Short mmCIF file of C-alpha atoms in Angstrom, two decimals:
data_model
loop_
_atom_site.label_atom_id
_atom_site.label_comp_id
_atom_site.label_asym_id
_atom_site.label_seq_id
_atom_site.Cartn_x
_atom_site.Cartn_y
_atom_site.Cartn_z
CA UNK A 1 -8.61 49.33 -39.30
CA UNK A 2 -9.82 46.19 -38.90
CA UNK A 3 -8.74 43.86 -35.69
CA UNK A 4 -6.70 40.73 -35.92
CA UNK A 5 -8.40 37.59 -35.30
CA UNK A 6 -7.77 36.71 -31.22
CA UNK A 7 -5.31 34.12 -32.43
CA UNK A 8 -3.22 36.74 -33.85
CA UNK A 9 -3.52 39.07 -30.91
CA UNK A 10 -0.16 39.16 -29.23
CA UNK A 11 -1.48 39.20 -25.47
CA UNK A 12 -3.92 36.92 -26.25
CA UNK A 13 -4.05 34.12 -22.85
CA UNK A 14 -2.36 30.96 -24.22
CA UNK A 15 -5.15 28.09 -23.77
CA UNK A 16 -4.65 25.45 -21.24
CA UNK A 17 -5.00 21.89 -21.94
CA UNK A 18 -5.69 19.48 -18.66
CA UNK A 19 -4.51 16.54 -19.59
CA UNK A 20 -6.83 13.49 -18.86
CA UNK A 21 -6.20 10.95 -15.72
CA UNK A 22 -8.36 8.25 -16.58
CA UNK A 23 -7.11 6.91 -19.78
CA UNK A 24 -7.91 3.50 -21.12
CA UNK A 25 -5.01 1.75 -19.83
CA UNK A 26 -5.24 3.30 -16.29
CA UNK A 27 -8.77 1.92 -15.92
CA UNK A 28 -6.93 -1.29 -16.92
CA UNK A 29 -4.89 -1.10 -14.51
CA UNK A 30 -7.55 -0.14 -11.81
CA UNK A 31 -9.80 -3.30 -12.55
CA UNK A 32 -6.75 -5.72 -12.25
CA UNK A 33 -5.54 -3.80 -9.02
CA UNK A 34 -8.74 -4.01 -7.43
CA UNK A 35 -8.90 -7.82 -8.16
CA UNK A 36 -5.76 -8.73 -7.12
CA UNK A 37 -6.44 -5.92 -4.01
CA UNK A 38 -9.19 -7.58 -3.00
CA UNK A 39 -7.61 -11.37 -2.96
CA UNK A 40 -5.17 -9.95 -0.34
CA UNK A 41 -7.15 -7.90 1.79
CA UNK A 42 -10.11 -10.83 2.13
CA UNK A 43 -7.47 -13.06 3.47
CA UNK A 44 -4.92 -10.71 5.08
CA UNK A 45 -6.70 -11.52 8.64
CA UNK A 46 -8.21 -14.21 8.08
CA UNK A 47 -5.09 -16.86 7.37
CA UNK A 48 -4.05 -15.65 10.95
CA UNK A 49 -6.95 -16.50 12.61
CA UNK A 50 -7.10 -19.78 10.66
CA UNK A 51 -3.96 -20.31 11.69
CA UNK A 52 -4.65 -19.54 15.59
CA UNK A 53 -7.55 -22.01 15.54
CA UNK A 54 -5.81 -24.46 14.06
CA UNK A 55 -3.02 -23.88 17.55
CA UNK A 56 -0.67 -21.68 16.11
CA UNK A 57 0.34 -19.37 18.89
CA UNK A 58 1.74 -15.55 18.71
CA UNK A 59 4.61 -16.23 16.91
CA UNK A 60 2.67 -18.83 14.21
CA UNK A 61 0.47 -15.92 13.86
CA UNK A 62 2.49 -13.29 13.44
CA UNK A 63 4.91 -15.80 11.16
CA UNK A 64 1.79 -16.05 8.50
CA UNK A 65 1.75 -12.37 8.39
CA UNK A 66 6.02 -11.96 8.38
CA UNK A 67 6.26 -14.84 5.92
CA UNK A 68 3.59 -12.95 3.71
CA UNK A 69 5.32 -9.66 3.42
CA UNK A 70 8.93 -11.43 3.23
CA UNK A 71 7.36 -13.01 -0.55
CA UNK A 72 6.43 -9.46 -1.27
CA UNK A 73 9.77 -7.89 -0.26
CA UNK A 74 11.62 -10.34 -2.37
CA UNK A 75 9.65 -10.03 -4.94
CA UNK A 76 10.24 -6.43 -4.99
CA UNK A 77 13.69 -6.13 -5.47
CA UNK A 78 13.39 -8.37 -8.70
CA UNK A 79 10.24 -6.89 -10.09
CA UNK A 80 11.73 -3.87 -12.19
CA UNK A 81 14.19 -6.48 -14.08
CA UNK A 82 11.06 -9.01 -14.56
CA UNK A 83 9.20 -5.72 -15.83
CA UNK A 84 11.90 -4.83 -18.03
CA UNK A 85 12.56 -7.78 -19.72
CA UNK A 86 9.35 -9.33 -20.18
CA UNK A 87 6.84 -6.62 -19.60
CA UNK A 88 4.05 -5.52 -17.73
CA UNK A 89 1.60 -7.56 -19.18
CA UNK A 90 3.05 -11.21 -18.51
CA UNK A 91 4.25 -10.30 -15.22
CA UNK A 92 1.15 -8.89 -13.98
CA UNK A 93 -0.90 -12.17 -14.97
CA UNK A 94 2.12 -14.17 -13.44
CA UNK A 95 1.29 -12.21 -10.19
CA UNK A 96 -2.31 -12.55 -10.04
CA UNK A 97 -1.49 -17.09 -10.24
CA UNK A 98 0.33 -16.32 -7.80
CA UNK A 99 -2.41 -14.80 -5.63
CA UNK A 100 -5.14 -16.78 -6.83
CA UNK A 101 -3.96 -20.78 -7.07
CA UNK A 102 -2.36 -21.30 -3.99
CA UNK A 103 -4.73 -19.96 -1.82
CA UNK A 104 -7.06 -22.90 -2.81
CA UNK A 105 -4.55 -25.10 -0.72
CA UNK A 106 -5.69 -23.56 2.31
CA UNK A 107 -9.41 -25.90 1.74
CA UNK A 108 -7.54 -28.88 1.88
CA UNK A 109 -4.87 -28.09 4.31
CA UNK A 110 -4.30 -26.56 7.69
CA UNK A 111 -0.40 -27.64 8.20
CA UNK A 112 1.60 -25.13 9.64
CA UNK A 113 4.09 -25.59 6.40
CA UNK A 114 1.59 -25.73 3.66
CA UNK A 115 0.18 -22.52 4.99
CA UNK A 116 3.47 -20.40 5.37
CA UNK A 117 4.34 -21.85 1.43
CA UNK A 118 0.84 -20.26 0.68
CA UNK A 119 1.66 -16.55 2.66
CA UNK A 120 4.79 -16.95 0.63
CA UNK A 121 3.74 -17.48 -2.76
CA UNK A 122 0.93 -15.11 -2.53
CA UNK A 123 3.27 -12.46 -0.77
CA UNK A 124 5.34 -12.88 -4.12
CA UNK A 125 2.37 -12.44 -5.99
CA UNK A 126 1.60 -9.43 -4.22
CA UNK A 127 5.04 -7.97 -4.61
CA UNK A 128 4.40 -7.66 -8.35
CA UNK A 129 1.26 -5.99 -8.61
CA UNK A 130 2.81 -3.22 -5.72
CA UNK A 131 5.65 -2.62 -8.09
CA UNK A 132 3.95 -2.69 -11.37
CA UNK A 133 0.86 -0.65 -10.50
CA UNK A 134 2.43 2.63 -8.63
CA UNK A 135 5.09 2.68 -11.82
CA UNK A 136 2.56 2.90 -13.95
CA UNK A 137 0.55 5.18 -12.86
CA UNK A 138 3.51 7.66 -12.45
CA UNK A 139 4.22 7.03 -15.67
CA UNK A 140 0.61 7.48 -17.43
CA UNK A 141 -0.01 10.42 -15.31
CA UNK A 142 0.80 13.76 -16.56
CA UNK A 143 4.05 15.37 -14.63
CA UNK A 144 1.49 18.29 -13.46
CA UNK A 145 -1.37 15.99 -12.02
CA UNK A 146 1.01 12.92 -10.86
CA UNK A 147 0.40 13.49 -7.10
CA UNK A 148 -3.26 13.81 -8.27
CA UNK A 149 -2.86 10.54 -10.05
CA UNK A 150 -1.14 9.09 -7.48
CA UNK A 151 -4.55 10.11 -4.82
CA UNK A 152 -7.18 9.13 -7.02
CA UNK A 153 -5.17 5.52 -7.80
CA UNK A 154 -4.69 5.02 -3.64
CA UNK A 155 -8.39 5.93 -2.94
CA UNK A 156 -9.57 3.57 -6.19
CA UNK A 157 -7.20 0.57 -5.06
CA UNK A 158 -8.45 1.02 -1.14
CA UNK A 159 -11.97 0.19 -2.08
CA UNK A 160 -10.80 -3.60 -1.73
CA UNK A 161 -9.73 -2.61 2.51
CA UNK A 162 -13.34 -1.04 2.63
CA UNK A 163 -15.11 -3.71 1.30
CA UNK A 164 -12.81 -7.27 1.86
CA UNK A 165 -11.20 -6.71 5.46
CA UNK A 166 -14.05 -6.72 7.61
CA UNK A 167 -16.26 -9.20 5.13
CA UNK A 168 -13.35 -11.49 5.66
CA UNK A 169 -13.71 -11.56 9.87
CA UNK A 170 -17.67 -11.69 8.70
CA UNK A 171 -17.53 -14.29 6.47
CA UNK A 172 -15.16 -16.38 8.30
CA UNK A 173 -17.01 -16.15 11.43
CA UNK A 174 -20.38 -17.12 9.85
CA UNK A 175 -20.08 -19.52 6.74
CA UNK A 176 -16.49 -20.83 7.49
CA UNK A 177 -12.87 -20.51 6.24
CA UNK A 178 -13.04 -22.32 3.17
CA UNK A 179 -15.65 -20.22 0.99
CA UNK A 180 -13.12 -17.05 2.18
CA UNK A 181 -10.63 -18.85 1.05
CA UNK A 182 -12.09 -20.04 -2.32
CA UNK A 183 -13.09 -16.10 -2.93
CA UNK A 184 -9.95 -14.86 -2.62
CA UNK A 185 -8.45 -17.34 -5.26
CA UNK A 186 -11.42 -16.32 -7.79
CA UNK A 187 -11.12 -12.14 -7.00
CA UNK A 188 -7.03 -12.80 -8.82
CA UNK A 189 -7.91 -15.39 -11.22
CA UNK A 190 -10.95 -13.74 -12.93
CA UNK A 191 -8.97 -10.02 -12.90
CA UNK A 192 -6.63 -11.94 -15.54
CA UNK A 193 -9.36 -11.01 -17.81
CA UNK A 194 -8.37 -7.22 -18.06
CA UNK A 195 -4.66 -7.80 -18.01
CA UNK A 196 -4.57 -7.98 -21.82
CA UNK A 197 -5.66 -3.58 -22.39
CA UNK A 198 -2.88 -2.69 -20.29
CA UNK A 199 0.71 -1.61 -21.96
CA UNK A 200 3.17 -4.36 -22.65
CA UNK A 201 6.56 -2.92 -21.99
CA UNK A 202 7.93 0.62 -21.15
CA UNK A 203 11.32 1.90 -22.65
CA UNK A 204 11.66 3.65 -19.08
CA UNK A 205 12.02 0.92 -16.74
CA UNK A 206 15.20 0.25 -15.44
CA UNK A 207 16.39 -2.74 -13.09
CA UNK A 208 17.83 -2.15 -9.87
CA UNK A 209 21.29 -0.65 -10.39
CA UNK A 210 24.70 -2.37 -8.85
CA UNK A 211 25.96 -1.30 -5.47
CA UNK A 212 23.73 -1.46 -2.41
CA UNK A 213 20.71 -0.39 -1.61
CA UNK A 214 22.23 2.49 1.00
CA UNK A 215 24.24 3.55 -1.83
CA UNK A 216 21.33 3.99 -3.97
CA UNK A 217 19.31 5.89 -1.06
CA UNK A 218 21.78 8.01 -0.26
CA UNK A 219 22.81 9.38 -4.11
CA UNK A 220 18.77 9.54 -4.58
CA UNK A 221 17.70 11.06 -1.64
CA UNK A 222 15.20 8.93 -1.05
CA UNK A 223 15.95 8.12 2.84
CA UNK A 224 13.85 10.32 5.00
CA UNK A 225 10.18 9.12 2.77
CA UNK A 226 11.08 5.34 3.02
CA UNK A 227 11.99 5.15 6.70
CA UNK A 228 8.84 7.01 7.86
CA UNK A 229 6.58 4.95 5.57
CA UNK A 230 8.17 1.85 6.62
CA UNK A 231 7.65 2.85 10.69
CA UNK A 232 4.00 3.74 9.68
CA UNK A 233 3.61 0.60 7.88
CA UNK A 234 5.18 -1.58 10.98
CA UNK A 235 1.70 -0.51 12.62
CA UNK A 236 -0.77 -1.37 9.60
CA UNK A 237 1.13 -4.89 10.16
CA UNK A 238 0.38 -4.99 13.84
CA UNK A 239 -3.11 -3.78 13.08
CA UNK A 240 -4.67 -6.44 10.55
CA UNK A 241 -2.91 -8.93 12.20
CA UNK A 242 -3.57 -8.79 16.14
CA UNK A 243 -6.82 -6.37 16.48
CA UNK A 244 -9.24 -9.04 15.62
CA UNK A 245 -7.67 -10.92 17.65
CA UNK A 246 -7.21 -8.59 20.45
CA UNK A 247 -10.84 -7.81 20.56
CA UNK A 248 -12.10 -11.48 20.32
CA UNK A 249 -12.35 -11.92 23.45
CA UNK A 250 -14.33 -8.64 24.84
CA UNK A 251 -15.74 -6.98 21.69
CA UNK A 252 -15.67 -9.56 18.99
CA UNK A 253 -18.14 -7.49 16.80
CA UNK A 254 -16.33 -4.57 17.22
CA UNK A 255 -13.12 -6.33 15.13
CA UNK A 256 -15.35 -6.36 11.76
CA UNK A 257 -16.33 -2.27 12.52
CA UNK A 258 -13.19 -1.68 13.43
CA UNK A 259 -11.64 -2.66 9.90
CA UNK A 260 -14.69 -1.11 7.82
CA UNK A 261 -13.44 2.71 9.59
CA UNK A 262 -10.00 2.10 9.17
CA UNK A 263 -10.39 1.14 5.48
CA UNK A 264 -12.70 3.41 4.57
CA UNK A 265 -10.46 6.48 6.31
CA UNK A 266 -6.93 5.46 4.90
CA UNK A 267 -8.21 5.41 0.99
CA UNK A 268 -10.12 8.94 1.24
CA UNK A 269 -7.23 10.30 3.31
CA UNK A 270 -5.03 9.26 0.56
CA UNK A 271 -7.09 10.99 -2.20
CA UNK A 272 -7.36 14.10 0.00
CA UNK A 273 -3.53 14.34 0.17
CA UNK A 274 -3.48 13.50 -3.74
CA UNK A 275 -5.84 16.70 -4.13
CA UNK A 276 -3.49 19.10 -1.87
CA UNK A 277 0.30 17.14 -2.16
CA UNK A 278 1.30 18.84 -4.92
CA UNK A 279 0.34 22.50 -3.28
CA UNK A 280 1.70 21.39 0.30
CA UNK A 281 4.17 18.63 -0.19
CA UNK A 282 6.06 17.55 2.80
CA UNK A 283 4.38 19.54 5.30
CA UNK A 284 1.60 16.91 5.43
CA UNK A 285 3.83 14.45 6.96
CA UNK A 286 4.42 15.70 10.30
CA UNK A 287 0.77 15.71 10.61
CA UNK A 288 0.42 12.50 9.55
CA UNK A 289 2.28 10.53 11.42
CA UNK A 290 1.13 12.38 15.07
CA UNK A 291 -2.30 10.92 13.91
CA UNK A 292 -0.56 7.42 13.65
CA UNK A 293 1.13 7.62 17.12
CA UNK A 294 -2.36 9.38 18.71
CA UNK A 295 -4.13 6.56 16.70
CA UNK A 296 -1.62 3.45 17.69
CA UNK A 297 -1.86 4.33 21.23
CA UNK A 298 -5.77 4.40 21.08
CA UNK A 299 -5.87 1.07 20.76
CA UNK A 300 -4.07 0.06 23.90
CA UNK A 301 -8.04 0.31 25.35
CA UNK A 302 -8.75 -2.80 24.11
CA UNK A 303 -11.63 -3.14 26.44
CA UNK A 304 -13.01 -0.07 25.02
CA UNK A 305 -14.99 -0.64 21.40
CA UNK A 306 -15.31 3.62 21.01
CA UNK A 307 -11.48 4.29 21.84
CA UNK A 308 -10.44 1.52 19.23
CA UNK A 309 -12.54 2.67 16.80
CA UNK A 310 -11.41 6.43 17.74
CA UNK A 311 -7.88 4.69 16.80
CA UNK A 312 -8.30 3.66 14.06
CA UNK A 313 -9.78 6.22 12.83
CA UNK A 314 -6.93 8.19 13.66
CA UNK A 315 -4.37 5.39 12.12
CA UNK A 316 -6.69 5.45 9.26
CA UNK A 317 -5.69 8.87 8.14
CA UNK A 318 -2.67 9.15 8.59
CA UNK A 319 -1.77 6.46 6.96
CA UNK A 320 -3.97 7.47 3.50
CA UNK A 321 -2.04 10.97 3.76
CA UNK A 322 1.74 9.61 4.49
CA UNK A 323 1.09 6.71 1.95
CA UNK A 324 0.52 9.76 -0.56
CA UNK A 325 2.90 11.82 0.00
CA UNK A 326 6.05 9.74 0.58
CA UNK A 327 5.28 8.37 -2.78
CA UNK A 328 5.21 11.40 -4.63
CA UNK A 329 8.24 12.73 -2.56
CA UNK A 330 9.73 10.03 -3.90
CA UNK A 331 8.85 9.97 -7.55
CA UNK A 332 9.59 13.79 -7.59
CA UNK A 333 13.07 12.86 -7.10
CA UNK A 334 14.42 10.77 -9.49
CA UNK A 335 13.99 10.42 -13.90
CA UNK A 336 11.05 9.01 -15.53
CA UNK A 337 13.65 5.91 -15.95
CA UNK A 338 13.60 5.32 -12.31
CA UNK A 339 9.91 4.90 -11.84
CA UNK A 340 9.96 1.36 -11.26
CA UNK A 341 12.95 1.24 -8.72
CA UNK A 342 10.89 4.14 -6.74
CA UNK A 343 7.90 1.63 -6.37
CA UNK A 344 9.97 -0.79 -5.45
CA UNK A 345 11.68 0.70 -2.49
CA UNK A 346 8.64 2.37 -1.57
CA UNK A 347 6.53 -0.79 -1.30
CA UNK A 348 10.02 -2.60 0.10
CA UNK A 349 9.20 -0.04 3.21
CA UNK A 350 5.76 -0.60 3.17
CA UNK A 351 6.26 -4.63 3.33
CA UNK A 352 9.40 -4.57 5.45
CA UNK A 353 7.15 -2.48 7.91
CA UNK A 354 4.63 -4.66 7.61
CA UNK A 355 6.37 -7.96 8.16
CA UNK A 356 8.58 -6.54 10.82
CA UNK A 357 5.28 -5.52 12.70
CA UNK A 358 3.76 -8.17 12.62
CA UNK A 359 6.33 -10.62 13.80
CA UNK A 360 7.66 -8.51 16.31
CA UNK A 361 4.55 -8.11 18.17
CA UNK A 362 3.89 -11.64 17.90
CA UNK A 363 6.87 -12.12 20.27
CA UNK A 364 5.39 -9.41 22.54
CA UNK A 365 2.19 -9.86 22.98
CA UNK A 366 2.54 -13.53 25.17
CA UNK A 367 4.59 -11.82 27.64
CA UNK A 368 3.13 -8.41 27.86
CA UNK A 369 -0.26 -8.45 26.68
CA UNK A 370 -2.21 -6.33 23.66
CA UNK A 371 -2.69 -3.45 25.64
CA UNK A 372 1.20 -3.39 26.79
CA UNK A 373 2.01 -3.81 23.35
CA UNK A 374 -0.20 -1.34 21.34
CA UNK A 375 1.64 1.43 23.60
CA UNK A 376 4.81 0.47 22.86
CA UNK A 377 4.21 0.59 19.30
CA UNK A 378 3.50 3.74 19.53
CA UNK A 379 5.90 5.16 21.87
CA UNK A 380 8.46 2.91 18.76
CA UNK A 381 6.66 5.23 16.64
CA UNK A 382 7.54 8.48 18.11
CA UNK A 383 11.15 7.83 16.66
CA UNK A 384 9.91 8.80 13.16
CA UNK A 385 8.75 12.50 14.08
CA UNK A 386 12.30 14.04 13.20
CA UNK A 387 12.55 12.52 9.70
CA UNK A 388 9.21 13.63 8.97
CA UNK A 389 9.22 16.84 10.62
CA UNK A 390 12.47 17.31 7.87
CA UNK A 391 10.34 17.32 5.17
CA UNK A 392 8.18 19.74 5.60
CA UNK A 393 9.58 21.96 2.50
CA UNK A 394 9.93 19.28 0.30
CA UNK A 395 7.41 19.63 -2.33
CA UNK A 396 6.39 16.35 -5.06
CA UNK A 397 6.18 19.02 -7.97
CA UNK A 398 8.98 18.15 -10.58
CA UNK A 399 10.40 21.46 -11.89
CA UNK A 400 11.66 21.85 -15.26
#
């Protein structure tokens, strides 16, 4: 008797196909993240230490930074109705004008005003890309390698916080604001260029549904993830904003080191959580955010260059891994359809935190000092551990 071909054989092992990550349209969608990436993170401490030398005190500082992230947030909330009816494509290239023009204002002006209507308009900017890049990577990724998708997208789009955060303090210090300035507006504009490969529209976007945003929360479970992220993003605020200048006075060479670690940590943390989230899941969150409050309250030894760096360090990683995983906790929750809402309250947290970092500390850090005020952020911090410490057998996987 002859033997059936293996095909035929019933216990024959069914071949697996891996579907692919890095599709045309998700390198697309990498090239115009890391443009529009890059615009933000060259300027994101540089406008407030433009706007210190120019005699803006704490709360002018912290104001360019709040004002910034309130443009984002608002943005947010409308982005998955701009998405839906007019697609990725032309709201993408209206986001990256939005980051690149105005910032050329900054050459020509100093005003208070005219420089909050810039942190604005680029915030809004900003807001767009957020919400249009995470949805689409969730929804080019296959369901099994999202979380993956999800990593390797965070560590590609950090390679603008490696590179643009501390060459901003450099450049700034050395050549001047305005070349920074006229950098940033050219890192958007020319990333227009690869706007035109990505996808147009998706039938699965959905705007924001009616009823409040608790309501929504609460029926989506979506809660616990957005209010840690947002308390870990209240100290990335704090950070880029005050630890240049908090160090400008003892260490000023440390600020530009400083930034490199912490960029460099947070985008290979992320991809390290992207490898592992969708084996481990929530139980990398608890983690996470002890390394946040252990990194926050390194920094209150502001005298010390090897303790902040030790900090950030610390902050670095746990931020990569609980940007990660709250995001796929998140996704993992809700339809295909709701893709686009998920980005947007996750990167409303993110923002919010920001913003509400930011400003807040600006109001501390007259009265109490930097060293004062990096402890109480983290001791605010500690608030978070519960929430987190709740998800720890939650898992990103979606199950059939």
């Amino acid at each position: 008797m002859v033997d059936p071909p293996p095909a035929a054989q019933p216990n024959a092992p069914a071949t697996t196909i891996v579907e692919p990550i890095l599709t045309r349209p998700m390198a697309r969608l990498l090239v115009v993240s890391l443009g529009a990436l890059g615009s933000f993170y060259l300027l994101m401490p540089v406008v407030p230490a433009y706007a210190a030398g120019n005699g803006a005190g704490g709360m002018g500082v912290g104001l360019s930074t709040g004002v910034l992230m309130l443009g984002t947030v608002l943005t947010e909330l409308a982005a998955p109705a701009l998405i839906a009816r007019h697609g990725y494509r032309t709201v993408v290239a209206l986001a990256l004008l939005l980051l690149g023009t105005p910032a050329v204002l900054l050459v020509a002006s100093s005003w208070p005003p005219v420089v909050l209507g810039v942190c604005l308009l680029r915030g809004a900017g900003l807001g767009i890309v957020f919400v249009a890049g995470a949805a689409l990577v969730a929804e080019l990724a296959p369901d099994t390698r999202r979380s993956e998708a999800l990593g390797l997208y965070g560590a590609t789009v950090g390679v603008p916080s490696i590179v643009c955060l501390p060459l901003g303090v450099w450049l700034s210090g050395h050549v001047g604001f305005a070349p920074v300035f006229v950098t940033g507006a050219a890192l958007a504009l020319l990333s227009l260029a690869a706007v035109r490969g990505m996808p147009a529209r998706s039938a699965r976007v959905e705007p924001m549904p009616p009823g409040t945003l608790r309501r929504y929360l609460d029926v989506g479970g979506l809660a616990g993830p957005m209010v840690v992220f947002a308390a870990v993003a209240l100290v990335a605020g704090v950070l880029l904003t005050f630890l240049p200048l908090s160090l400008s006075a003892t260490s000023p060479g440390s600020a530009a080191v400083a930034l490199l670690v912490q960029s460099c940590t947070t985008p290979l943390a992320r991809w390290v959580a992207g490898r592992y989230g969708d084996r481990y899941g929530g139980s990398l969150l608890l983690p996470a955010v002890i390394a946040v409050v252990l990194g926050t309250a390194g920094l209150a030894w502001v005298h010390s260059p090897l303790a902040v760096i030790a900090g950030v360090a610390l902050f670095g990683a746990g931020f990569g891994v609980a940007q990660n995983v709250t995001l796929a906790l998140m996704f993992a929750r809700v339809a295909r359809s709701g893709f686009a809402r998920v980005s947007t309250l996750w990167n409303l947290a993110y923002d919010a935190g920001m913003g509400i970092g930011a400003v807040s500390f600006g109001l501390l850090v007259s009265p109490i000092g930097y060293s004062a005020g990096f402890a109480l952020t983290a001791a605010v911090l500690l608030t978070v551990l519960v929430p987190a410490w709740r998800e720890r057998h939650r898992f990103p996987a979606r199950m059939a």
